Amino acid sequence: MYWRWRSNCFNIGNNQLIIKSNINPKSLNYQNNFDRMSELVSDLKKKKRIINIGGSLESRKRHISRGKVLPRERIAHLLDDKDNALEIGELAGYDLNNNETPSGSIVCVIGKVSGRDSMIIANDATVKGGTYFPITLKKHLRSLEIAKENNLACINLVDSGGANLREQTGIFADKEGFGRIFFEMANMSSVGIPQISAVLGSCTAGGAYIPAMSDETVIVKKNGTIFLGGPHLVKAATGEITNEQDLGGAELHTKLSGVADYFANDDYDALNIIKSIMKNLNYKKKYDLNLKDAVDPKYDPHEIYGILPTELKEQYDVKEIIARLVDNSELDEFKSNYGTTLVTGFAYLMGIPIGIVANNGILFSESSLKATHFIQLCEQRGIPILFLQNIAGFMIGRSYEEKGIAKDGAKLVNAVSTVTVPKLTLIIGGSFGAGNYAMCGRAYSPRFLFSWPNSKISVMGGEIAANVLSSVKEAQYEKLGKKWKAEKRLNFQKEIIDQFDYEGSPYYASARLWDDGILDPLETRKKIALGLLNSLNSKRKNGKFGIFRM
């Protein structure tokens, strides 16, 4: 593996760098926090277990009766080490499409296959025949984006009926439509990012271009089919009567058309052929970072449960979280006495050097300038950056505007936008307004973005939004010379708060792929490390910062 474990090594390095924890695990507040987070994590695990089942029992039985292997089992067979894999968008589609598209009907996992870091994209034919809904397409494209940014080989396990025709307006003609898959495949192949496909089931219409545009393609006899138009369409369009295998089966495509390169007897044979293909890629990963042996944090990561408050309004010291994520709980803090509502510093996470930018309150001019300076240091030294988001936004008010908080915040947004080192973002609390932007939200292209189950993401908090909107509405009443009854005002505010609570949920966000997944705090250290390691496949281009308004 990439890292070697070393436990109880708390006296290495400079002891003054070790974060001193001040929490009291016996306090009532800690216990209440711990119990609440335990409930949230339990609910998260329950949701994931249900989602991972895939389609209905009847659909899964039918799938297996055809000699097929379920998609997650296919992926597990491919992986060198399934315990060190990173799933993307596991909760995509949650509470969408009547909950009939678990995981967006496609499973996307990053892991090593024959030693090569790879993005595996597997259609789930037990869910609506593996057909594409808008969320399926969005997840597929997000997975390709990750593969392109991090130089991951792409392995397509194709088993799909193609576009869901009832959803055609949401997936067909736009720039980010179905055709974008083939555009990205072509461009990745052109720069040497392998595109490999195994056709394990249906591959119809536009979807036929996935194996046709791959560098190498495997097809399974009897189950695998590739055609631009299936038998029903051919009959309707031309009158010709044929069947699926004669039209696009394994025999035809490996002996006559040449669309596929390898004939496989069954799923496992096809997956083993993929492994052999991956062995011949002639790729060796090079590290530009000074990696070290991993060291456990000095403090128990389980204590994160008791540190995170039940209410986002409650403040806590983010260094208590950092102490339970980084190696030996060591942080070489930068500008520790300046702009203290933001923590910046260098650390190692499972042996990987990182720069940390973590909220410890609202953003002021000083904290914005401090972060901008620190990001420039990380860029100069080629060190990846981990953003820990728990942010209400920028400070507002006349005196702060006079001091130029808009231009100081703009410097931070500029730096976050143009820095070229890998950026990873973890939402550990609230993510509101422009604070989401400054702390590398989805719009700023972090390589990976994860959330914790207590997180919230909104343009602003529900109570603030309710107060703002009710003030506007009350002003409208006053202009008309009317009085807004208190009861109606309270009901109006409650509706707004309820809406923001629902739409601010991490599940609402994850279902729409605003993040790459919701993590149990206990698995975060490992998952972030896997994201960092996969990001090291890509070669960094030295970037240039834009104009910082002085």
XYZ file of C-alpha atoms in Angstrom:
550
model
C 0.000 0.000 0.000
C 1.013 3.635 -0.298
C 1.416 4.177 3.414
C 2.659 2.147 6.348
C 0.924 2.396 9.688
C 2.834 3.371 12.774
C 0.865 3.613 16.015
C 1.559 5.532 19.218
C 4.394 7.577 17.721
C 3.624 10.822 19.484
C 7.111 12.144 20.151
C 8.449 12.605 16.636
C 9.210 16.012 15.155
C 8.874 19.264 17.033
C 6.589 18.797 20.006
C 5.522 22.442 19.868
C 3.712 21.606 16.623
C 1.427 19.095 18.316
C -2.009 20.614 18.808
C -3.062 20.700 22.446
C -6.610 19.460 22.878
C -8.845 21.111 25.456
C -12.011 19.044 25.143
C -13.607 17.308 28.105
C -15.130 13.961 27.035
C -16.998 13.764 30.341
C -18.893 17.023 29.870
C -22.620 16.984 29.179
C -22.156 19.087 26.043
C -19.642 16.593 24.645
C -21.948 13.655 25.383
C -24.928 15.365 23.741
C -22.854 16.157 20.661
C -21.520 12.607 20.549
C -24.988 11.068 20.738
C -26.353 13.369 18.035
C -23.509 12.678 15.608
C -23.796 8.938 16.300
C -27.452 9.131 15.229
C -26.544 11.038 12.061
C -23.837 8.517 11.141
C -26.145 5.578 11.848
C -28.757 7.110 9.542
C -26.103 7.686 6.867
C -24.978 4.049 6.993
C -28.565 2.828 6.806
C -29.228 4.933 3.705
C -26.042 3.674 2.040
C -26.891 0.029 2.781
C -30.278 0.415 1.090
C -28.804 2.278 -1.877
C -26.081 -0.323 -2.397
C -28.688 -3.047 -2.914
C -29.456 -1.563 -6.326
C -32.692 -2.409 -8.130
C -35.653 -4.457 -6.963
C -35.324 -8.083 -5.853
C -37.126 -9.219 -9.000
C -34.775 -7.183 -11.189
C -31.674 -8.525 -9.438
C -32.891 -12.107 -9.752
C -33.545 -11.615 -13.461
C -30.070 -10.107 -13.866
C -28.384 -13.059 -12.150
C -30.501 -15.629 -14.021
C -28.914 -14.382 -17.243
C -25.485 -15.327 -15.930
C -24.603 -11.743 -15.070
C -22.730 -10.467 -12.026
C -24.136 -7.517 -10.053
C -22.320 -4.201 -10.703
C -20.683 -3.784 -7.294
C -19.450 -7.387 -7.447
C -17.995 -6.705 -10.891
C -16.083 -3.748 -9.497
C -14.883 -5.701 -6.456
C -13.500 -8.415 -8.767
C -11.534 -5.848 -10.759
C -9.954 -4.022 -7.823
C -6.530 -4.940 -6.496
C -7.601 -3.804 -3.022
C -11.304 -3.139 -2.502
C -10.671 -1.819 1.028
C -8.744 1.123 -0.399
C -11.233 2.244 -3.020
C -13.061 5.551 -3.176
C -16.683 5.632 -4.342
C -17.965 8.796 -5.977
C -21.571 9.995 -5.846
C -22.885 7.058 -3.844
C -25.948 9.088 -2.792
C -26.637 10.534 -6.242
C -30.332 10.403 -7.029
C -31.393 10.088 -3.394
C -35.024 11.175 -3.068
C -35.135 11.913 -6.814
C -37.157 10.038 -9.471
C -39.361 8.538 -6.719
C -36.197 6.982 -5.278
C -36.126 4.578 -8.219
C -32.581 5.456 -9.315
C -30.315 4.495 -6.385
C -26.782 5.844 -6.889
C -28.117 7.472 -10.049
C -28.318 3.969 -11.618
C -24.550 3.989 -12.152
C -21.722 3.006 -9.790
C -18.428 4.926 -9.974
C -15.411 3.805 -7.958
C -11.746 4.861 -7.951
C -9.203 2.152 -7.185
C -6.180 0.286 -8.439
C -6.601 -2.254 -11.230
C -3.419 -4.178 -12.045
C -1.489 -1.453 -10.247
C -2.982 1.469 -12.220
C -5.159 4.075 -10.507
C -8.467 3.874 -12.347
C -11.981 5.237 -12.482
C -14.433 2.356 -12.883
C -17.837 3.368 -14.286
C -20.395 0.572 -14.063
C -23.973 0.747 -15.304
C -26.501 -0.885 -12.979
C -28.882 -2.794 -15.239
C -31.017 -3.755 -12.224
C -32.138 -0.103 -12.051
C -34.414 0.774 -14.980
C -32.319 -1.404 -17.269
C -29.302 0.814 -16.628
C -30.898 3.569 -18.717
C -29.719 7.145 -18.339
C -31.653 9.743 -16.367
C -30.345 13.317 -16.039
C -28.695 12.419 -12.714
C -27.077 9.340 -14.331
C -25.555 11.511 -17.011
C -24.411 14.135 -14.521
C -22.683 11.471 -12.416
C -21.058 9.853 -15.442
C -19.687 13.214 -16.570
C -18.476 14.047 -13.047
C -16.595 10.745 -12.972
C -14.964 11.524 -16.311
C -14.035 14.971 -15.020
C -12.305 13.391 -12.026
C -10.524 10.909 -14.287
C -9.301 13.691 -16.580
C -8.127 15.969 -13.766
C -6.294 13.180 -11.951
C -5.040 11.121 -14.926
C -7.019 8.020 -13.978
C -7.503 5.213 -16.482
C -11.202 4.853 -17.367
C -12.808 1.418 -17.245
C -16.394 1.254 -18.513
C -18.475 -1.741 -17.445
C -21.283 -1.277 -19.956
C -24.704 -2.746 -19.298
C -27.262 -0.132 -20.301
C -30.310 0.403 -22.428
C -28.987 3.868 -23.293
C -30.993 7.049 -22.857
C -34.252 6.789 -20.952
C -36.543 8.058 -23.716
C -38.979 9.719 -21.305
C -36.074 11.810 -19.990
C -34.664 12.725 -23.405
C -34.991 16.500 -23.012
C -32.781 16.383 -19.925
C -29.967 14.340 -21.414
C -29.748 14.777 -25.160
C -28.886 18.032 -26.896
C -27.279 20.381 -24.376
C -23.543 20.975 -23.987
C -23.524 18.689 -20.971
C -25.731 16.145 -22.736
C -25.077 12.478 -23.506
C -22.730 13.322 -26.360
C -20.337 14.971 -23.913
C -19.340 11.493 -22.700
C -17.830 10.673 -26.085
C -16.233 14.111 -26.357
C -14.454 13.594 -23.037
C -13.429 10.027 -23.911
C -11.883 11.171 -27.196
C -9.973 14.002 -25.563
C -8.699 11.858 -22.698
C -7.522 9.165 -25.087
C -5.738 11.838 -27.133
C -3.565 12.748 -24.119
C -2.852 9.143 -23.162
C -5.518 8.506 -20.513
C -6.613 4.911 -21.243
C -10.249 4.229 -22.189
C -11.149 0.562 -21.707
C -14.607 -1.028 -21.991
C -16.226 -4.334 -21.186
C -19.644 -4.831 -22.784
C -21.458 -7.042 -20.297
C -24.998 -6.413 -21.480
C -26.904 -4.078 -23.737
C -25.087 -1.171 -25.391
C -27.595 0.640 -27.562
C -27.881 3.703 -29.803
C -25.552 6.535 -28.719
C -24.251 4.320 -25.934
C -22.671 2.109 -28.603
C -20.017 4.783 -29.008
C -18.631 4.051 -25.522
C -17.047 0.723 -26.598
C -16.513 1.957 -30.155
C -14.454 4.925 -28.913
C -12.501 2.963 -26.318
C -8.844 2.070 -26.792
C -9.655 -1.602 -26.201
C -13.008 -3.340 -25.815
C -14.151 -6.703 -24.459
C -17.588 -8.194 -25.173
C -19.345 -11.132 -23.482
C -21.007 -13.821 -25.572
C -24.824 -14.079 -25.483
C -25.269 -11.113 -23.079
C -23.140 -8.419 -24.697
C -24.621 -6.452 -27.598
C -23.556 -3.308 -29.453
C -25.776 -1.641 -32.034
C -26.843 1.850 -33.062
C -30.415 0.643 -33.479
C -31.933 -2.432 -31.837
C -34.135 -5.031 -33.576
C -37.373 -3.092 -32.923
C -35.956 0.130 -34.341
C -34.450 -1.660 -37.339
C -37.812 -3.260 -38.127
C -39.660 0.040 -37.735
C -37.146 1.954 -39.868
C -36.244 -0.570 -42.569
C -38.590 -3.537 -42.258
C -35.641 -5.866 -41.657
C -36.298 -8.626 -39.097
C -33.324 -9.682 -37.000
C -32.352 -10.504 -33.394
C -29.985 -8.934 -30.895
C -27.090 -11.380 -31.291
C -27.158 -11.422 -35.106
C -27.387 -7.632 -35.106
C -24.692 -6.842 -32.554
C -23.500 -9.817 -30.519
C -20.006 -10.885 -29.531
C -19.504 -13.187 -32.529
C -20.351 -10.417 -34.993
C -18.247 -7.714 -33.367
C -15.112 -9.794 -32.739
C -15.140 -11.703 -36.066
C -16.793 -9.398 -38.607
C -17.137 -5.731 -37.603
C -14.010 -5.369 -35.446
C -15.902 -3.061 -33.072
C -14.768 -5.258 -30.148
C -11.283 -6.664 -29.642
C -11.746 -9.514 -27.144
C -14.348 -12.275 -26.894
C -15.260 -13.277 -23.315
C -17.244 -16.312 -22.223
C -18.835 -14.636 -19.181
C -18.553 -11.636 -16.880
C -15.605 -12.955 -14.896
C -13.722 -13.831 -18.065
C -14.311 -10.297 -19.351
C -13.144 -8.738 -16.086
C -9.995 -10.880 -16.098
C -9.265 -9.758 -19.656
C -9.614 -6.146 -18.464
C -7.035 -6.850 -15.760
C -4.654 -8.205 -18.412
C -5.186 -5.138 -20.592
C -4.377 -2.909 -17.627
C -1.092 -4.754 -17.050
C 0.076 -3.673 -20.496
C -0.395 0.077 -20.049
C 3.301 0.692 -19.367
C 2.595 3.284 -16.692
C 4.656 4.129 -13.645
C 3.407 6.605 -11.094
C 5.855 9.315 -10.078
C 5.591 11.319 -6.892
C 6.711 14.947 -6.791
C 5.860 15.250 -3.105
C 7.996 14.293 -0.141
C 5.892 11.409 1.186
C 6.513 9.997 4.656
C 5.314 7.069 6.710
C 1.793 7.618 8.025
C 1.441 8.319 11.731
C -1.824 8.021 13.648
C -3.229 11.210 15.165
C -2.341 11.664 18.807
C -6.039 12.008 19.635
C -8.836 9.534 18.917
C -10.746 10.532 15.715
C -13.903 9.148 17.325
C -13.832 12.221 19.560
C -14.858 14.309 16.539
C -18.398 13.099 17.267
C -18.366 14.933 20.591
C -16.627 18.068 19.308
C -19.073 18.960 16.544
C -21.979 20.918 18.061
C -25.576 19.924 17.491
C -26.315 23.486 16.320
C -24.261 25.170 13.606
C -24.479 28.471 15.527
C -22.302 27.049 18.287
C -18.601 27.824 17.962
C -15.754 25.371 18.487
C -12.033 25.386 17.808
C -11.428 23.846 14.382
C -7.931 22.842 15.527
C -9.664 20.181 17.639
C -10.858 18.644 14.347
C -7.488 19.063 12.635
C -5.803 17.342 15.596
C -7.860 14.219 14.890
C -7.238 14.162 11.139
C -3.539 14.899 10.611
C -0.485 12.791 11.362
C 0.614 12.930 14.996
C -1.845 15.825 15.470
C 0.904 18.180 14.268
C 0.182 21.497 12.567
C 2.860 24.000 11.611
C 0.536 26.981 11.810
C 1.035 29.992 9.541
C 0.257 33.485 10.926
C -1.279 32.008 14.076
C -1.808 35.450 15.671
C -3.246 37.176 12.598
C -6.694 36.734 11.070
C -7.536 34.175 13.736
C -10.983 33.340 12.341
C -9.149 31.259 9.763
C -6.544 28.597 10.540
C -3.787 28.004 7.988
C -0.807 25.713 8.269
C 1.211 22.777 6.989
C 0.714 19.187 8.089
C 0.902 15.589 6.895
C -2.129 13.407 6.334
C -1.294 9.707 6.154
C 2.210 10.665 5.098
C 1.127 13.174 2.426
C 2.157 16.830 2.872
C -0.799 19.209 2.786
C -1.669 22.829 3.408
C -4.797 23.345 5.499
C -7.215 26.280 5.236
C -9.884 25.897 7.928
C -12.654 28.197 9.099
C -12.643 29.177 12.759
C -15.299 31.868 12.494
C -16.512 34.447 9.988
C -14.189 35.778 7.272
C -12.680 39.237 7.825
C -10.217 41.170 5.643
C -7.317 39.895 7.753
C -8.295 36.239 7.481
C -8.884 36.614 3.723
C -5.428 38.151 3.181
C -3.830 35.492 5.358
C -5.413 32.687 3.325
C -4.401 34.337 0.046
C -0.785 34.527 1.207
C -0.860 30.914 2.373
C -2.350 29.635 -0.898
C 0.493 31.348 -2.770
C 2.984 29.481 -0.567
C 1.312 26.146 -1.327
C 1.368 26.932 -5.051
C 5.040 27.843 -4.979
C 5.939 24.638 -3.131
C 3.561 22.325 -5.015
C 1.702 21.277 -1.847
C -1.971 20.175 -2.109
C -4.535 22.173 -0.123
C -7.306 20.826 2.092
C -10.149 23.271 2.786
C -12.235 22.598 5.905
C -15.486 24.529 5.465
C -17.589 25.768 8.347
C -18.409 29.264 7.239
C -21.290 31.714 7.641
C -19.731 34.066 5.073
C -17.852 37.376 5.048
C -18.313 40.047 7.711
C -20.717 42.780 6.648
C -21.255 46.346 7.814
C -20.190 49.883 6.903
C -16.826 49.885 8.685
C -15.811 46.634 6.998
C -16.871 47.900 3.589
C -14.811 51.055 4.181
C -11.767 48.902 4.909
C -12.248 47.092 1.602
C -13.465 43.643 2.624
C -14.865 43.177 -0.901
C -11.425 43.529 -2.512
C -9.714 41.476 0.205
C -12.283 38.721 -0.229
C -11.777 38.984 -3.983
C -8.050 38.303 -3.510
C -8.919 35.047 -1.742
C -11.445 34.042 -4.401
C -8.844 34.874 -7.087
C -6.205 32.720 -5.405
C -8.612 29.801 -4.898
C -9.683 30.056 -8.549
C -6.212 30.099 -10.114
C -4.053 27.937 -7.841
C -2.959 24.789 -9.714
C -2.055 22.414 -6.889
C -4.701 19.771 -6.067
C -7.502 21.202 -3.946
C -9.759 19.039 -1.775
C -12.713 20.383 0.170
C -14.503 18.945 3.188
C -17.680 20.586 4.504
C -17.592 19.941 8.245
C -20.358 22.381 9.234
C -22.165 25.204 7.478
C -21.331 26.382 3.983
C -23.159 29.638 3.362
C -23.092 32.422 0.785
C -19.827 33.752 -0.588
C -18.018 31.779 2.115
C -18.736 28.686 0.034
C -16.891 30.316 -2.865
C -13.905 31.589 -0.909
C -13.446 28.187 0.727
C -13.335 26.296 -2.573
C -16.914 25.176 -3.087
C -17.993 23.093 -6.069
C -17.801 26.053 -8.462
C -14.042 26.306 -7.804
C -13.228 22.809 -9.045
C -11.746 21.016 -6.055
C -10.464 17.622 -7.175
C -12.807 16.081 -4.594
C -15.479 17.580 -2.342
C -16.977 15.657 0.565
C -19.384 16.514 3.364
C -20.152 15.336 6.876
C -23.717 14.329 7.814
C -24.138 17.393 10.052
C -23.322 19.837 7.250
C -25.584 22.430 5.665
C -25.173 24.252 2.368
C -27.306 27.281 1.465
C -27.043 30.830 0.187
C -27.667 31.782 3.842
C -29.069 30.285 7.032
C -32.803 29.609 7.152
C -33.526 32.009 10.011
C -31.639 34.859 8.354
C -33.403 34.201 5.059
C -36.757 34.168 6.844
C -36.000 37.497 8.533
C -34.813 39.097 5.297
C -37.799 37.956 3.256
C -40.323 38.813 5.974
C -38.826 42.311 6.264
C -39.251 42.787 2.513
C -42.821 41.526 2.650
C -43.644 43.695 5.651
C -42.328 46.759 3.796
C -44.657 45.912 0.912
C -47.622 45.799 3.308
C -46.648 49.186 4.765
C -46.509 50.769 1.301
C -50.068 49.615 0.769
C -51.072 51.018 4.160
C -51.818 47.564 5.521
C -50.734 45.696 8.646
C -49.230 42.224 8.423
C -50.713 40.048 11.132
C -48.159 38.508 13.528
C -49.556 35.012 13.040
C -49.203 35.214 9.269
C -45.674 36.569 9.650
C -44.699 33.624 11.873
C -46.217 31.109 9.444
C -44.392 32.769 6.551
C -41.083 32.608 8.424
C -41.634 28.966 9.370
C -42.232 28.035 5.727
C -38.963 29.700 4.722
C -37.008 28.057 7.542
C -38.469 24.632 6.709
C -37.618 25.109 3.023
C -34.033 26.107 3.792
C -33.621 23.224 6.261
C -34.796 20.733 3.636
C -32.798 22.204 0.763
C -29.748 22.756 2.972
C -29.544 19.094 3.970
C -26.352 17.249 2.962
C -28.580 14.605 1.355
C -30.261 17.211 -0.831
C -26.800 18.345 -1.929
C -25.297 14.900 -2.397
C -28.322 13.650 -4.351
C -27.631 16.410 -6.891
C -23.862 15.836 -6.903
C -23.027 19.141 -5.239
C -20.495 16.986 -3.420
C -18.822 13.658 -4.172
C -20.248 11.941 -1.121
C -21.138 12.179 2.561
C -18.530 10.683 4.879
C -18.584 9.360 8.402
C -15.986 11.519 10.224
C -14.240 8.275 11.210
C -13.512 7.345 7.577
C -12.591 10.854 6.509
C -8.840 10.668 7.116
C -8.509 7.608 4.904
C -10.861 8.862 2.160
C -9.152 12.247 1.944
C -5.779 10.500 1.741
C -7.043 8.326 -1.126
C -8.243 11.453 -2.918
C -4.861 13.105 -2.425
C -2.953 10.054 -3.657
C -5.086 9.764 -6.775
C -4.538 13.453 -7.514
C -0.798 12.816 -7.695
C -1.162 10.996 -11.039
C -1.558 14.288 -12.879
C 1.295 16.568 -13.803
C 0.894 20.072 -12.452
C 1.217 23.064 -14.721
C 2.655 26.111 -13.014
C -0.124 28.648 -12.980
C -0.323 32.405 -12.740
C -2.462 34.375 -10.345
C -4.748 37.072 -11.659
C -4.591 40.722 -10.673
C -4.998 41.203 -6.922
C -6.834 44.509 -6.438
C -4.646 46.465 -4.008
